[in-house]
Amino acid sequence: MYQNLQTQNIDNIADFIDLRSDTVTKPDAQLREVMAAADVGDDVYGDDPNVNALQAEMAEKLGKEAGLFLPSSTQSNLVAMLTHNARGDEILVGRKYHIFKYEAGGAAVLGGLTYDPLPVRDDGSLNPEDIHAAIKPDDSHFPINTTLVLENTNSGQAISMERTMAAVEAGRAHNLNVHLDGARMFNACVKLGVDAPTMAAPFDSINICLSKGLGAPVGAVLVGSKDFIHKAKRWRKMLGGGMRQAGIIAAAGRFALHNYVDDLADDHRRAKALADALNETGRYDVIYQDNQTNMLFVHLDKDRAKKLGAHMRDHKIIVSAGTESRIVLHRNIDDNQLDQIISAFKSFNG
Ligand SMILES: Cc1ncc(COP(=O)(O)O)c(C=O)c1O
């Protein structure tokens, strides 16, 4: 089911508890201080100290050779696809994954690439059998399979190393490049207790988002080999992603990377507490699986969803109310606000 994800045009957004996404997190006082004090240079010339440091630190944290700072995860994933593939190549990707479903077909539009969207299992992983079966023979009727894309977390679900390795090995059996859309990879690391280099090791490239649960205002980092990042930099330039005094935002990303990763566990704890509270009412069809991190989902019929959206708004809470309402906990929601959210759900009689 596709839902309209456009803005809800909310006045006085600051007065609301916003459960639509972890992308809504606003930079806190510490991040604003770091940004105000940041040294900057011109990153297109390669001399912005904070951008250079962020790229090196992210690469080191993930055990990769190099990193590239980009304005968004969408552009980071697109740059990865353009770097790994040539016109006419085909990408194997989960049908529910962001690169296929929510990035406006960018790799097709701008790169002449096609996708073969594969079924996604209940835990968010791909089945190795589906990967093997999707490989096209070397025959002029077919596109060439070059890249496999995985996503972790997917819909807030942390995918185990075992399932990850099984999918990667299937891709490697056909000499595919393997990219991880790890926009929320640190959520997966925290949930599974797996360190970042271990999680990153099987992949050629990984996208990490700074502006979701980590709370920085803007930006993503793509990591990979030196050679891959060298090529990726040209694509970033072509797409207009070369930013000049970008150190102001990179400084926030660095601070978040060094100080806020462990806090993701609080978002996970609150998501579970909310799921438990909703289940206890016996009035909500809640989807919250064991491997869930900071998200839960509530299934409602259309009419009830609309009423819930209005009820929550009356309680100064915004949810993406639909037949499958996604509820996302993040660092701008504390335990008191969680209590407010729980009582608003409890007082809904629709
Ligand atoms: C898994 C995943 N990848 C990539 C993106 C793209 O991020 P952005 O919209 O900031 O470009 C998102 C956005 O929510 C996402 O959830």
XYZ file of C-alpha atoms and ligand atoms in Angstrom:
366
model
C 0.000 0.000 0.000
C 1.362 3.425 -0.957
C 0.531 6.436 1.177
C 0.977 10.084 0.407
C 4.171 11.130 2.159
C 3.930 14.812 1.329
C 4.088 17.426 4.032
C 1.036 17.905 6.183
C 1.407 21.714 6.251
C 1.392 22.044 9.989
C 1.585 25.512 11.470
C 3.538 25.878 14.708
C 5.304 22.579 14.207
C 7.423 23.312 17.284
C 4.323 22.900 19.483
C 3.848 19.281 18.404
C 5.336 15.922 19.321
C 6.207 14.613 15.873
C 6.056 10.832 15.383
C 6.209 10.807 11.571
C 9.912 10.042 11.269
C 13.313 10.357 12.932
C 14.193 12.759 10.096
C 12.229 15.436 11.961
C 14.821 15.627 14.769
C 15.999 19.184 15.299
C 19.591 20.002 16.196
C 19.887 20.509 19.952
C 21.779 23.287 21.747
C 25.062 21.355 21.708
C 24.875 20.748 17.965
C 24.012 24.387 17.342
C 27.023 25.444 19.413
C 29.312 23.095 17.486
C 27.972 24.422 14.177
C 28.415 28.045 15.216
C 32.035 27.395 16.141
C 32.921 25.189 13.149
C 36.022 25.898 11.078
C 35.188 25.821 7.404
C 36.898 25.787 4.017
C 35.706 25.125 0.485
C 34.892 21.426 0.253
C 34.844 21.380 -3.556
C 38.525 22.351 -3.342
C 38.830 19.657 -0.685
C 39.949 21.993 2.091
C 37.064 22.052 4.536
C 38.571 20.656 7.754
C 35.296 19.431 9.244
C 34.167 17.691 6.050
C 37.567 16.024 5.691
C 37.521 14.924 9.310
C 33.950 13.603 9.117
C 34.743 11.582 5.992
C 37.871 10.080 7.563
C 36.186 9.403 10.907
C 33.150 7.710 9.375
C 35.377 5.555 7.163
C 37.490 4.587 10.175
C 34.443 3.861 12.309
C 33.179 1.424 9.668
C 36.578 -0.055 8.868
C 36.600 1.256 5.280
C 39.254 3.210 3.367
C 37.430 6.414 2.508
C 34.246 8.423 2.891
C 32.327 11.099 1.005
C 29.986 13.657 2.570
C 26.730 14.188 0.666
C 23.688 16.381 1.220
C 21.257 13.479 1.721
C 20.934 9.710 1.860
C 18.972 9.792 -1.384
C 21.927 11.368 -3.150
C 24.374 9.085 -1.377
C 22.503 5.977 -2.567
C 22.175 7.416 -6.073
C 25.885 8.223 -6.256
C 26.624 4.656 -5.111
C 24.391 3.231 -7.860
C 25.951 5.458 -10.535
C 29.443 4.514 -9.380
C 28.862 0.753 -9.241
C 26.884 0.412 -12.475
C 26.898 1.415 -16.132
C 23.917 2.304 -18.338
C 21.807 -0.783 -19.006
C 22.875 -2.619 -15.843
C 20.279 -3.962 -13.448
C 20.156 -3.583 -9.678
C 18.766 -6.348 -7.457
C 16.999 -4.695 -4.529
C 14.256 -5.441 -2.014
C 10.835 -4.384 -3.201
C 10.227 -2.484 0.047
C 13.670 -0.931 0.180
C 14.064 2.814 0.020
C 16.238 2.884 -3.103
C 13.522 1.138 -5.080
C 10.380 2.459 -3.450
C 11.048 5.991 -2.268
C 13.807 7.566 -4.330
C 11.695 8.492 -7.354
C 13.453 5.926 -9.555
C 16.545 8.140 -9.595
C 18.964 5.441 -10.743
C 16.678 4.683 -13.711
C 16.017 8.315 -14.580
C 19.543 9.611 -14.205
C 21.667 6.496 -14.679
C 19.841 4.426 -17.295
C 19.743 1.571 -14.769
C 16.926 -0.895 -14.201
C 15.847 -2.587 -10.984
C 14.683 -6.120 -10.317
C 12.691 -5.710 -7.068
C 12.820 -8.867 -4.932
C 10.398 -9.972 -2.197
C 11.349 -8.866 1.307
C 10.955 -11.432 4.095
C 9.129 -10.737 7.363
C 12.345 -9.753 9.126
C 13.298 -7.281 6.383
C 15.920 -9.539 4.756
C 16.234 -10.918 1.216
C 16.090 -14.648 0.533
C 19.341 -15.893 -1.076
C 17.262 -18.174 -3.319
C 15.496 -15.132 -4.766
C 18.855 -13.496 -5.433
C 20.161 -16.563 -7.298
C 16.924 -16.833 -9.260
C 17.025 -13.169 -10.325
C 20.443 -13.389 -12.002
C 20.059 -13.095 -15.770
C 22.122 -15.216 -18.121
C 24.643 -13.549 -20.413
C 22.167 -13.148 -23.251
C 21.490 -10.003 -25.266
C 17.831 -10.058 -24.231
C 18.685 -9.243 -20.627
C 20.241 -6.439 -18.649
C 23.498 -7.175 -16.838
C 23.335 -7.750 -13.093
C 26.048 -5.744 -11.433
C 24.855 -4.729 -7.987
C 22.870 -6.083 -5.063
C 21.375 -3.604 -2.586
C 20.527 -4.521 1.007
C 18.988 -2.244 3.626
C 19.519 -2.291 7.402
C 17.424 -1.336 9.239
C 14.431 -1.882 6.970
C 11.134 -0.513 8.304
C 12.947 -0.224 11.613
C 13.855 -3.917 11.675
C 17.461 -4.850 12.449
C 18.497 -7.655 10.121
C 20.793 -10.249 11.696
C 24.370 -10.790 10.544
C 23.456 -14.345 9.625
C 20.729 -13.248 7.200
C 22.905 -10.409 5.935
C 25.806 -12.745 5.193
C 23.558 -15.252 3.433
C 22.288 -12.547 1.069
C 25.733 -11.052 0.489
C 27.189 -14.485 -0.270
C 24.442 -15.096 -2.825
C 25.373 -11.820 -4.514
C 29.090 -12.594 -4.403
C 28.466 -15.974 -6.049
C 27.516 -13.941 -9.145
C 30.280 -11.342 -8.758
C 27.870 -8.584 -7.781
C 28.909 -5.404 -5.995
C 27.022 -5.210 -2.730
C 25.781 -1.879 -1.372
C 24.158 -1.378 2.022
C 21.638 1.381 2.440
C 22.587 1.740 6.081
C 20.812 5.046 6.574
C 19.949 3.600 10.016
C 22.781 1.063 10.264
C 23.737 2.312 13.733
C 20.230 1.452 14.957
C 20.881 -2.097 13.757
C 24.311 -2.183 15.435
C 22.879 -0.982 18.753
C 19.926 -3.364 18.612
C 21.964 -6.441 17.661
C 25.060 -5.616 19.693
C 27.174 -5.892 16.530
C 30.031 -3.403 16.105
C 30.069 -1.131 13.063
C 33.123 -2.658 11.295
C 31.603 -6.140 11.574
C 28.291 -4.910 10.172
C 30.058 -3.005 7.379
C 32.675 -5.633 6.476
C 30.673 -7.625 3.881
C 29.812 -4.544 1.805
C 31.609 -2.641 -0.949
C 29.785 0.575 -0.094
C 27.563 1.802 2.697
C 25.359 4.853 3.056
C 25.040 6.247 6.578
C 22.550 9.015 7.354
C 23.386 11.712 9.877
C 20.014 13.418 9.884
C 17.782 10.618 11.141
C 18.088 9.128 14.635
C 21.544 10.672 15.088
C 19.916 14.103 15.109
C 22.222 16.147 12.853
C 20.325 18.564 10.610
C 21.652 17.566 7.178
C 23.836 15.041 5.455
C 24.953 11.496 4.802
C 28.309 9.800 4.349
C 29.054 7.173 1.699
C 31.984 4.895 2.527
C 33.955 2.374 0.500
C 37.389 1.793 -1.021
C 39.601 4.758 -1.980
C 39.058 3.991 -5.638
C 35.266 3.778 -5.255
C 35.093 7.075 -3.364
C 37.355 8.772 -5.926
C 34.862 7.812 -8.665
C 31.863 8.668 -6.484
C 33.188 12.200 -6.018
C 32.791 12.937 -9.729
C 29.162 11.767 -9.649
C 28.504 13.907 -6.582
C 29.856 16.923 -8.460
C 27.690 16.136 -11.487
C 24.584 15.892 -9.324
C 25.318 19.236 -7.735
C 26.168 17.714 -4.382
C 29.515 19.467 -4.013
C 28.896 21.945 -1.209
C 31.260 24.744 -0.320
C 31.528 25.747 3.380
C 29.852 22.487 4.298
C 31.916 22.195 7.477
C 29.105 23.875 9.387
C 26.848 20.883 8.848
C 29.660 18.327 8.813
C 30.663 19.512 12.305
C 27.176 18.627 13.552
C 27.488 15.222 11.873
C 30.836 14.601 13.578
C 29.458 15.519 16.979
C 26.423 13.290 16.516
C 28.580 10.405 15.310
C 30.836 10.615 18.347
C 28.224 11.339 20.998
C 24.759 10.198 20.007
C 25.021 6.646 18.653
C 24.522 5.019 22.062
C 21.392 7.131 22.680
C 19.623 5.191 19.918
C 19.016 2.500 22.561
C 16.656 4.955 24.339
C 14.583 5.348 21.165
C 14.374 1.553 20.900
C 13.317 1.231 24.538
C 10.598 3.864 24.073
C 9.314 2.237 20.870
C 8.936 -1.047 22.752
C 7.235 0.650 25.702
C 4.749 2.280 23.325
C 4.094 -0.982 21.480
C 3.514 -2.763 24.818
C 1.168 -0.013 26.038
C -0.884 -0.125 22.823
C -1.067 -3.920 22.935
C -2.257 -3.769 26.553
C -5.283 -1.709 25.520
C -6.365 -4.596 23.253
C -7.705 -1.976 20.829
C -4.838 -1.616 18.378
C -3.427 -3.988 15.785
C 0.253 -3.281 16.498
C 3.152 -4.544 14.396
C 6.268 -4.646 16.523
C 8.547 -7.608 15.881
C 11.455 -8.765 18.041
C 14.020 -7.156 15.749
C 12.258 -3.755 15.707
C 14.337 -0.717 16.674
C 12.771 2.759 16.853
C 9.615 2.143 14.794
C 6.282 0.440 15.238
C 3.276 0.222 12.969
C -0.440 0.327 13.720
C -2.974 -1.136 11.278
C -6.298 0.709 11.136
C -9.134 0.940 8.670
C -9.239 4.159 6.652
C -12.000 5.812 8.630
C -10.458 5.037 12.016
C -7.042 6.174 10.786
C -8.463 9.554 9.838
C -10.116 9.917 13.233
C -6.941 8.873 15.027
C -4.936 11.492 13.105
C -7.388 14.223 14.170
C -7.512 12.989 17.782
C -3.728 12.964 18.068
C -3.508 16.430 16.561
C -5.935 17.668 19.225
C -3.392 16.288 21.706
C -0.562 18.111 19.920
C 0.862 14.911 18.440
C 1.467 14.279 14.741
C 1.268 10.763 13.329
C 1.241 9.688 9.685
C -2.219 8.245 10.196
C -3.036 5.737 7.466
C -4.092 2.131 7.136
C -0.546 1.275 8.231
C 0.520 4.111 10.494
C 4.261 4.239 11.080
C 5.229 5.581 14.485
C 8.832 6.609 14.958
C 10.573 7.371 18.236
C 13.601 9.660 18.182
C 15.863 11.820 20.293
C 13.439 14.749 20.438
C 10.965 12.588 22.385
C 11.690 12.029 26.081
C 9.980 9.849 28.681
C 7.449 12.550 29.667
C 6.428 12.966 26.053
C 6.183 9.202 25.738
C 3.663 9.248 28.617
C 1.669 11.943 26.780
C 1.698 9.836 23.609
C 0.497 6.748 25.486
C -2.349 8.617 27.176
C -3.442 10.173 23.873
C -3.643 6.706 22.286
C -5.503 5.388 25.337
C -8.096 8.171 25.195
C -8.913 7.527 21.511
C -12.346 5.951 21.251
C -12.784 5.996 17.462
C 16.418 3.510 4.544
C 16.478 4.906 3.974
N 17.381 5.193 3.040
C 17.481 6.410 2.495
C 16.644 7.431 2.882
C 16.746 8.771 2.214
O 17.030 9.806 3.116
P 16.781 11.314 2.699
O 15.313 11.453 2.486
O 17.252 12.093 3.872
O 17.534 11.579 1.459
C 15.676 7.194 3.855
C 14.768 8.276 4.284
O 13.938 8.170 5.144
C 15.576 5.891 4.415
O 14.648 5.592 5.329
